């Protein structure tokens, strides 16, 4: 029979081993590599050196960014030769882009992670300082395209938690060709007049979840590009902005489709659109299928529910053509609220590839305390439960 003393010794030994293993995991403070928190000194080299140190070990490692404001130019955090598959970047400070937009405006990305695996980013703020670039664009001058604040390319098992992004030059967060990314408690903010400042843009990626987040920008809160699959969005607050958009799709003739998308428990306040599917009026073999919009609250959006397959801005490259993107199996369940325009539900589908399998289930949208209307073109589906405005199928 094991004595009480022996049990206590075993417990002590167990906790000693556990705490010793945690204590042995390396941690790298960017200030130890020369980073300066005065918002004026360029800390790019120090951050990249801390990344290299963390990558050189096979043990789980942490990079720590203390309180303060750290000026960074465009930086590539490359995981191609990284031995470490468990790096945590803990941010207690603010990372600041150069105030001169030309410094990063032609680079495409500000902070880029490429071919990384098992990366976690926790806390902190990214300040893209995009105000001057937006002013340049809105004045129709010749300006750089701008940089996405935080981008992930060809990366797997990514986690972002409690991160804030302010005033990005373009997209705030870009996820391209990635698998298994979890974004939680993300806060994204830019004014309504900031062009192309999509909150989160996804493309060629699968297994992405976005939860408990708040996004207000001058463009889409979340934009879903070609090749996106198995996307889950839950408990999202959107506004201002253009809503959640699947698309635009169908620019290319040969283009990957979008499938298995769930948007659940989302609120849209004062947005241009609520939930939108948008395709170019061009030939394409793309598709959108198996999409669920569930428990959606709309507050004064201009287009609460919209499918637009006639997208052709400025009538360039696509007049008189039809969209080749095939849209099917789209469900709108428990969507309620108010529309800023009389047409609250609009399905403007492709004449050559009509929408099929659209389901309206318990939809209640009004306009200025009066019944709204629905508009359908080349759209087929069913309505069940209480549906207002009346179905146009």
GROMACS .gro file of C-alpha atoms in nm:
model
  393
    1UNK     CA    1   0.000   0.000   0.000
    2UNK     CA    2   0.141   0.342  -0.104
    3UNK     CA    3   0.195   0.577   0.188
    4UNK     CA    4   0.062   0.933   0.206
    5UNK     CA    5   0.422   1.058   0.209
    6UNK     CA    6   0.501   0.869  -0.110
    7UNK     CA    7   0.192   1.012  -0.280
    8UNK     CA    8   0.300   1.366  -0.190
    9UNK     CA    9   0.649   1.301  -0.321
   10UNK     CA   10   0.507   1.173  -0.652
   11UNK     CA   11   0.278   1.475  -0.685
   12UNK     CA   12   0.565   1.715  -0.610
   13UNK     CA   13   0.789   1.538  -0.861
   14UNK     CA   14   0.517   1.554  -1.130
   15UNK     CA   15   0.461   1.928  -1.088
   16UNK     CA   16   0.835   1.991  -1.074
   17UNK     CA   17   0.881   1.815  -1.406
   18UNK     CA   18   0.592   2.006  -1.565
   19UNK     CA   19   0.700   2.348  -1.438
   20UNK     CA   20   1.062   2.278  -1.526
   21UNK     CA   21   0.966   2.194  -1.884
   22UNK     CA   22   0.772   2.520  -1.915
   23UNK     CA   23   1.056   2.716  -1.760
   24UNK     CA   24   1.300   2.567  -2.005
   25UNK     CA   25   1.104   2.689  -2.307
   26UNK     CA   26   1.293   2.989  -2.447
   27UNK     CA   27   1.146   3.338  -2.460
   28UNK     CA   28   1.284   3.621  -2.672
   29UNK     CA   29   1.218   3.985  -2.584
   30UNK     CA   30   1.249   4.204  -2.894
   31UNK     CA   31   1.415   4.474  -2.683
   32UNK     CA   32   1.702   4.233  -2.621
   33UNK     CA   33   1.763   4.243  -2.997
   34UNK     CA   34   1.765   4.622  -3.014
   35UNK     CA   35   1.397   4.711  -3.061
   36UNK     CA   36   1.305   5.061  -2.949
   37UNK     CA   37   0.956   5.150  -2.824
   38UNK     CA   38   0.966   5.523  -2.906
   39UNK     CA   39   0.767   5.488  -3.234
   40UNK     CA   40   1.049   5.665  -3.422
   41UNK     CA   41   1.341   5.421  -3.434
   42UNK     CA   42   1.319   5.146  -3.695
   43UNK     CA   43   1.283   4.814  -3.509
   44UNK     CA   44   1.240   4.590  -3.815
   45UNK     CA   45   1.581   4.427  -3.786
   46UNK     CA   46   1.531   4.354  -3.414
   47UNK     CA   47   1.197   4.182  -3.478
   48UNK     CA   48   1.342   3.969  -3.757
   49UNK     CA   49   1.637   3.873  -3.535
   50UNK     CA   50   1.400   3.761  -3.259
   51UNK     CA   51   1.209   3.557  -3.517
   52UNK     CA   52   1.530   3.391  -3.638
   53UNK     CA   53   1.625   3.302  -3.280
   54UNK     CA   54   1.286   3.145  -3.212
   55UNK     CA   55   1.300   2.954  -3.540
   56UNK     CA   56   1.641   2.809  -3.455
   57UNK     CA   57   1.510   2.606  -3.161
   58UNK     CA   58   1.286   2.299  -3.180
   59UNK     CA   59   1.127   2.372  -2.841
   60UNK     CA   60   0.807   2.577  -2.813
   61UNK     CA   61   0.926   2.938  -2.800
   62UNK     CA   62   0.781   3.280  -2.729
   63UNK     CA   63   0.859   3.620  -2.876
   64UNK     CA   64   0.760   3.899  -2.639
   65UNK     CA   65   0.682   4.258  -2.740
   66UNK     CA   66   0.659   4.480  -2.429
   67UNK     CA   67   0.435   4.790  -2.399
   68UNK     CA   68   0.530   5.080  -2.624
   69UNK     CA   69   0.510   5.174  -2.991
   70UNK     CA   70   0.746   4.998  -3.232
   71UNK     CA   71   0.808   5.135  -3.581
   72UNK     CA   72   0.836   4.861  -3.843
   73UNK     CA   73   0.886   4.873  -4.216
   74UNK     CA   74   0.763   4.585  -4.432
   75UNK     CA   75   0.894   4.259  -4.287
   76UNK     CA   76   0.890   3.897  -4.402
   77UNK     CA   77   0.877   3.634  -4.130
   78UNK     CA   78   0.977   3.327  -4.328
   79UNK     CA   79   0.909   2.981  -4.196
   80UNK     CA   80   1.065   2.788  -4.481
   81UNK     CA   81   1.375   2.692  -4.281
   82UNK     CA   82   1.211   2.732  -3.939
   83UNK     CA   83   1.274   2.432  -3.712
   84UNK     CA   84   1.007   2.544  -3.467
   85UNK     CA   85   0.641   2.448  -3.511
   86UNK     CA   86   0.517   2.617  -3.193
   87UNK     CA   87   0.605   2.986  -3.179
   88UNK     CA   88   0.391   3.228  -2.979
   89UNK     CA   89   0.415   3.602  -3.040
   90UNK     CA   90   0.279   3.786  -2.738
   91UNK     CA   91   0.219   4.154  -2.801
   92UNK     CA   92   0.163   4.401  -2.517
   93UNK     CA   93   0.254   4.700  -2.734
   94UNK     CA   94   0.161   4.858  -3.067
   95UNK     CA   95   0.334   4.793  -3.398
   96UNK     CA   96   0.334   5.108  -3.612
   97UNK     CA   97   0.373   5.138  -3.989
   98UNK     CA   98   0.573   5.430  -4.135
   99UNK     CA   99   0.375   5.753  -4.160
  100UNK     CA  100   0.507   5.797  -4.516
  101UNK     CA  101   0.287   5.555  -4.711
  102UNK     CA  102   0.544   5.526  -4.988
  103UNK     CA  103   0.775   5.336  -4.750
  104UNK     CA  104   0.557   5.022  -4.769
  105UNK     CA  105   0.282   5.121  -5.015
  106UNK     CA  106   0.423   4.925  -5.310
  107UNK     CA  107   0.523   4.615  -5.113
  108UNK     CA  108   0.179   4.453  -5.107
  109UNK     CA  109   0.213   4.356  -4.740
  110UNK     CA  110   0.340   4.520  -4.425
  111UNK     CA  111   0.389   4.221  -4.192
  112UNK     CA  112   0.403   3.896  -4.388
  113UNK     CA  113   0.427   3.540  -4.254
  114UNK     CA  114   0.509   3.282  -4.517
  115UNK     CA  115   0.528   2.902  -4.488
  116UNK     CA  116   0.492   2.905  -4.112
  117UNK     CA  117   0.325   2.635  -3.902
  118UNK     CA  118   0.191   2.631  -3.548
  119UNK     CA  119   0.216   3.008  -3.500
  120UNK     CA  120   0.009   3.189  -3.235
  121UNK     CA  121  -0.026   3.567  -3.211
  122UNK     CA  122  -0.182   3.703  -2.893
  123UNK     CA  123  -0.285   4.056  -2.798
  124UNK     CA  124  -0.148   4.388  -2.915
  125UNK     CA  125  -0.237   4.644  -3.180
  126UNK     CA  126  -0.132   4.700  -3.541
  127UNK     CA  127  -0.147   5.063  -3.655
  128UNK     CA  128  -0.124   5.081  -4.034
  129UNK     CA  129  -0.135   5.464  -4.044
  130UNK     CA  130  -0.328   5.454  -4.370
  131UNK     CA  131  -0.496   5.794  -4.345
  132UNK     CA  132  -0.263   5.978  -4.584
  133UNK     CA  133  -0.281   5.704  -4.847
  134UNK     CA  134  -0.662   5.702  -4.838
  135UNK     CA  135  -0.661   6.079  -4.887
  136UNK     CA  136  -0.432   6.033  -5.188
  137UNK     CA  137  -0.662   5.768  -5.337
  138UNK     CA  138  -0.978   5.968  -5.271
  139UNK     CA  139  -0.824   6.268  -5.449
  140UNK     CA  140  -0.773   6.056  -5.766
  141UNK     CA  141  -0.399   6.119  -5.763
  142UNK     CA  142  -0.143   5.859  -5.862
  143UNK     CA  143  -0.081   5.662  -5.543
  144UNK     CA  144   0.066   5.329  -5.437
  145UNK     CA  145  -0.182   5.043  -5.418
  146UNK     CA  146  -0.115   5.004  -5.047
  147UNK     CA  147  -0.014   4.720  -4.818
  148UNK     CA  148  -0.214   4.464  -4.623
  149UNK     CA  149  -0.125   4.502  -4.255
  150UNK     CA  150  -0.096   4.134  -4.162
  151UNK     CA  151  -0.070   3.857  -4.421
  152UNK     CA  152  -0.031   3.481  -4.405
  153UNK     CA  153   0.075   3.286  -4.711
  154UNK     CA  154   0.101   2.906  -4.746
  155UNK     CA  155   0.080   2.856  -4.370
  156UNK     CA  156  -0.090   2.598  -4.146
  157UNK     CA  157  -0.232   2.584  -3.793
  158UNK     CA  158  -0.240   2.957  -3.726
  159UNK     CA  159  -0.401   3.115  -3.420
  160UNK     CA  160  -0.475   3.486  -3.371
  161UNK     CA  161  -0.637   3.596  -3.046
  162UNK     CA  162  -0.726   3.938  -2.902
  163UNK     CA  163  -0.544   4.132  -3.175
  164UNK     CA  164  -0.654   4.482  -3.282
  165UNK     CA  165  -0.585   4.634  -3.623
  166UNK     CA  166  -0.628   5.005  -3.695
  167UNK     CA  167  -0.624   5.206  -4.016
  168UNK     CA  168  -0.462   4.959  -4.251
  169UNK     CA  169  -0.354   5.094  -4.588
  170UNK     CA  170  -0.549   4.811  -4.753
  171UNK     CA  171  -0.668   4.474  -4.616
  172UNK     CA  172  -0.622   4.444  -4.242
  173UNK     CA  173  -0.573   4.065  -4.236
  174UNK     CA  174  -0.506   3.854  -4.546
  175UNK     CA  175  -0.510   3.473  -4.543
  176UNK     CA  176  -0.395   3.311  -4.868
  177UNK     CA  177  -0.336   2.941  -4.937
  178UNK     CA  178  -0.355   2.853  -4.568
  179UNK     CA  179  -0.510   2.561  -4.380
  180UNK     CA  180  -0.652   2.562  -4.030
  181UNK     CA  181  -0.650   2.920  -3.905
  182UNK     CA  182  -0.838   3.035  -3.598
  183UNK     CA  183  -0.913   3.405  -3.544
  184UNK     CA  184  -1.081   3.493  -3.215
  185UNK     CA  185  -1.167   3.821  -3.046
  186UNK     CA  186  -1.019   4.025  -3.329
  187UNK     CA  187  -1.103   4.396  -3.344
  188UNK     CA  188  -1.060   4.578  -3.675
  189UNK     CA  189  -1.127   4.947  -3.728
  190UNK     CA  190  -1.102   5.197  -4.014
  191UNK     CA  191  -1.337   5.483  -4.112
  192UNK     CA  192  -1.619   5.435  -4.359
  193UNK     CA  193  -1.440   5.643  -4.626
  194UNK     CA  194  -1.121   5.432  -4.626
  195UNK     CA  195  -1.096   5.253  -4.964
  196UNK     CA  196  -1.016   4.881  -4.997
  197UNK     CA  197  -0.969   4.833  -4.625
  198UNK     CA  198  -1.133   4.488  -4.608
  199UNK     CA  199  -1.124   4.357  -4.253
  200UNK     CA  200  -1.037   3.994  -4.326
  201UNK     CA  201  -0.979   3.860  -4.677
  202UNK     CA  202  -0.961   3.485  -4.743
  203UNK     CA  203  -0.852   3.308  -5.060
  204UNK     CA  204  -0.744   2.955  -5.153
  205UNK     CA  205  -0.777   2.859  -4.787
  206UNK     CA  206  -0.963   2.595  -4.588
  207UNK     CA  207  -1.053   2.528  -4.228
  208UNK     CA  208  -1.067   2.892  -4.119
  209UNK     CA  209  -1.277   3.003  -3.819
  210UNK     CA  210  -1.355   3.364  -3.722
  211UNK     CA  211  -1.527   3.404  -3.385
  212UNK     CA  212  -1.625   3.672  -3.135
  213UNK     CA  213  -1.492   3.956  -3.348
  214UNK     CA  214  -1.583   4.314  -3.433
  215UNK     CA  215  -1.504   4.469  -3.772
  216UNK     CA  216  -1.577   4.820  -3.899
  217UNK     CA  217  -1.408   4.939  -4.221
  218UNK     CA  218  -1.456   5.119  -4.549
  219UNK     CA  219  -1.497   4.793  -4.741
  220UNK     CA  220  -1.604   4.434  -4.672
  221UNK     CA  221  -1.591   4.324  -4.310
  222UNK     CA  222  -1.503   3.978  -4.442
  223UNK     CA  223  -1.436   3.908  -4.810
  224UNK     CA  224  -1.431   3.548  -4.929
  225UNK     CA  225  -1.231   3.485  -5.243
  226UNK     CA  226  -1.190   3.192  -5.482
  227UNK     CA  227  -1.082   2.857  -5.342
  228UNK     CA  228  -1.224   2.914  -4.992
  229UNK     CA  229  -1.379   2.609  -4.824
  230UNK     CA  230  -1.490   2.498  -4.477
  231UNK     CA  231  -1.516   2.851  -4.339
  232UNK     CA  232  -1.695   2.914  -4.008
  233UNK     CA  233  -1.784   3.268  -3.894
  234UNK     CA  234  -1.970   3.306  -3.564
  235UNK     CA  235  -2.056   3.596  -3.336
  236UNK     CA  236  -1.938   3.873  -3.566
  237UNK     CA  237  -2.031   4.241  -3.539
  238UNK     CA  238  -1.994   4.425  -3.871
  239UNK     CA  239  -2.028   4.796  -3.935
  240UNK     CA  240  -1.952   5.028  -4.090
  241UNK     CA  241  -1.851   4.857  -4.413
  242UNK     CA  242  -1.984   4.656  -4.703
  243UNK     CA  243  -2.094   4.352  -4.504
  244UNK     CA  244  -1.980   3.995  -4.564
  245UNK     CA  245  -1.911   3.922  -4.930
  246UNK     CA  246  -1.853   3.595  -5.106
  247UNK     CA  247  -1.670   3.741  -5.401
  248UNK     CA  248  -1.614   3.901  -5.619
  249UNK     CA  249  -1.575   3.572  -5.805
  250UNK     CA  250  -1.552   3.473  -6.167
  251UNK     CA  251  -1.290   3.709  -6.302
  252UNK     CA  252  -1.090   3.414  -6.434
  253UNK     CA  253  -1.226   3.151  -6.672
  254UNK     CA  254  -1.055   2.874  -6.475
  255UNK     CA  255  -1.123   2.955  -6.111
  256UNK     CA  256  -1.160   2.756  -5.790
  257UNK     CA  257  -1.502   2.765  -5.625
  258UNK     CA  258  -1.629   2.848  -5.278
  259UNK     CA  259  -1.806   2.586  -5.066
  260UNK     CA  260  -1.909   2.492  -4.713
  261UNK     CA  261  -1.939   2.840  -4.563
  262UNK     CA  262  -2.132   2.908  -4.241
  263UNK     CA  263  -2.204   3.257  -4.108
  264UNK     CA  264  -2.383   3.227  -3.775
  265UNK     CA  265  -2.497   3.486  -3.520
  266UNK     CA  266  -2.382   3.803  -3.696
  267UNK     CA  267  -2.501   4.162  -3.669
  268UNK     CA  268  -2.473   4.421  -3.948
  269UNK     CA  269  -2.522   4.785  -3.849
  270UNK     CA  270  -2.544   5.062  -4.107
  271UNK     CA  271  -2.362   4.858  -4.370
  272UNK     CA  272  -2.389   4.879  -4.746
  273UNK     CA  273  -2.475   4.510  -4.763
  274UNK     CA  274  -2.560   4.240  -4.516
  275UNK     CA  275  -2.479   3.899  -4.664
  276UNK     CA  276  -2.375   3.918  -5.028
  277UNK     CA  277  -2.262   3.689  -5.308
  278UNK     CA  278  -2.099   3.881  -5.592
  279UNK     CA  279  -1.971   3.753  -5.927
  280UNK     CA  280  -1.834   3.918  -6.236
  281UNK     CA  281  -2.051   3.907  -6.548
  282UNK     CA  282  -1.787   3.705  -6.730
  283UNK     CA  283  -1.743   3.343  -6.842
  284UNK     CA  284  -1.607   3.123  -6.563
  285UNK     CA  285  -1.621   2.766  -6.437
  286UNK     CA  286  -1.632   2.880  -6.072
  287UNK     CA  287  -1.908   2.798  -5.825
  288UNK     CA  288  -2.061   2.880  -5.487
  289UNK     CA  289  -2.239   2.601  -5.297
  290UNK     CA  290  -2.336   2.481  -4.950
  291UNK     CA  291  -2.362   2.819  -4.776
  292UNK     CA  292  -2.560   2.887  -4.458
  293UNK     CA  293  -2.645   3.234  -4.322
  294UNK     CA  294  -2.810   3.173  -3.984
  295UNK     CA  295  -2.927   3.397  -3.696
  296UNK     CA  296  -2.848   3.722  -3.874
  297UNK     CA  297  -2.954   4.065  -3.744
  298UNK     CA  298  -2.965   4.353  -3.992
  299UNK     CA  299  -2.983   4.716  -3.874
  300UNK     CA  300  -3.050   4.959  -4.159
  301UNK     CA  301  -2.837   4.796  -4.429
  302UNK     CA  302  -2.891   4.907  -4.787
  303UNK     CA  303  -2.894   4.551  -4.926
  304UNK     CA  304  -2.960   4.306  -4.640
  305UNK     CA  305  -2.968   3.995  -4.862
  306UNK     CA  306  -2.820   4.015  -5.209
  307UNK     CA  307  -2.686   3.793  -5.485
  308UNK     CA  308  -2.535   4.004  -5.762
  309UNK     CA  309  -2.415   3.819  -6.070
  310UNK     CA  310  -2.409   4.129  -6.288
  311UNK     CA  311  -2.103   4.285  -6.126
  312UNK     CA  312  -1.928   4.497  -6.388
  313UNK     CA  313  -1.793   4.823  -6.241
  314UNK     CA  314  -1.742   5.105  -6.492
  315UNK     CA  315  -1.876   4.864  -6.761
  316UNK     CA  316  -1.524   4.751  -6.841
  317UNK     CA  317  -1.421   4.398  -6.950
  318UNK     CA  318  -1.768   4.249  -6.907
  319UNK     CA  319  -2.056   4.434  -7.077
  320UNK     CA  320  -2.324   4.217  -7.243
  321UNK     CA  321  -2.171   3.901  -7.090
  322UNK     CA  322  -2.319   3.661  -6.836
  323UNK     CA  323  -2.163   3.516  -6.525
  324UNK     CA  324  -2.046   3.158  -6.554
  325UNK     CA  325  -2.031   3.109  -6.176
  326UNK     CA  326  -2.287   2.850  -6.068
  327UNK     CA  327  -2.462   2.935  -5.740
  328UNK     CA  328  -2.654   2.662  -5.555
  329UNK     CA  329  -2.764   2.550  -5.209
  330UNK     CA  330  -2.767   2.887  -5.029
  331UNK     CA  331  -2.976   2.899  -4.709
  332UNK     CA  332  -3.093   3.210  -4.523
  333UNK     CA  333  -3.232   3.104  -4.184
  334UNK     CA  334  -3.359   3.339  -3.915
  335UNK     CA  335  -3.260   3.667  -4.080
  336UNK     CA  336  -3.434   3.968  -3.929
  337UNK     CA  337  -3.408   4.343  -3.907
  338UNK     CA  338  -3.441   4.657  -4.114
  339UNK     CA  339  -3.347   4.763  -4.466
  340UNK     CA  340  -3.249   5.116  -4.564
  341UNK     CA  341  -3.401   5.055  -4.909
  342UNK     CA  342  -3.732   4.914  -5.026
  343UNK     CA  343  -3.572   4.606  -5.186
  344UNK     CA  344  -3.450   4.404  -4.890
  345UNK     CA  345  -3.397   4.076  -5.075
  346UNK     CA  346  -3.242   4.079  -5.421
  347UNK     CA  347  -3.142   3.773  -5.621
  348UNK     CA  348  -3.000   3.898  -5.951
  349UNK     CA  349  -2.866   3.572  -6.089
  350UNK     CA  350  -2.703   3.472  -6.415
  351UNK     CA  351  -2.924   3.416  -6.717
  352UNK     CA  352  -2.686   3.150  -6.848
  353UNK     CA  353  -2.641   2.985  -6.504
  354UNK     CA  354  -2.950   3.053  -6.290
  355UNK     CA  355  -2.924   3.019  -5.911
  356UNK     CA  356  -3.076   2.700  -5.774
  357UNK     CA  357  -3.151   2.563  -5.430
  358UNK     CA  358  -3.196   2.898  -5.251
  359UNK     CA  359  -3.382   2.853  -4.921
  360UNK     CA  360  -3.550   3.129  -4.720
  361UNK     CA  361  -3.650   3.015  -4.371
  362UNK     CA  362  -3.793   3.261  -4.118
  363UNK     CA  363  -3.681   3.583  -4.282
  364UNK     CA  364  -3.830   3.909  -4.153
  365UNK     CA  365  -3.703   4.235  -4.302
  366UNK     CA  366  -3.885   4.566  -4.308
  367UNK     CA  367  -3.815   4.912  -4.449
  368UNK     CA  368  -3.904   5.220  -4.244
  369UNK     CA  369  -4.168   5.026  -4.047
  370UNK     CA  370  -4.330   4.916  -4.371
  371UNK     CA  371  -4.314   4.589  -4.565
  372UNK     CA  372  -4.008   4.558  -4.787
  373UNK     CA  373  -4.003   4.382  -5.123
  374UNK     CA  374  -3.804   4.102  -5.283
  375UNK     CA  375  -3.667   4.095  -5.636
  376UNK     CA  376  -3.571   3.783  -5.832
  377UNK     CA  377  -3.409   3.726  -6.169
  378UNK     CA  378  -3.315   3.373  -6.279
  379UNK     CA  379  -3.336   3.248  -5.920
  380UNK     CA  380  -3.501   2.929  -5.801
  381UNK     CA  381  -3.570   2.811  -5.449
  382UNK     CA  382  -3.817   2.765  -5.167
  383UNK     CA  383  -3.953   2.965  -4.875
  384UNK     CA  384  -4.072   2.825  -4.543
  385UNK     CA  385  -4.189   2.963  -4.211
  386UNK     CA  386  -4.275   3.331  -4.190
  387UNK     CA  387  -4.097   3.509  -4.477
  388UNK     CA  388  -4.120   3.885  -4.513
  389UNK     CA  389  -4.084   4.026  -4.774
  390UNK     CA  390  -4.287   3.768  -4.962
  391UNK     CA  391  -4.079   3.528  -5.166
  392UNK     CA  392  -4.026   3.619  -5.531
  393UNK     CA  393  -3.944   3.264  -5.645
   0.00000   0.00000   0.00000
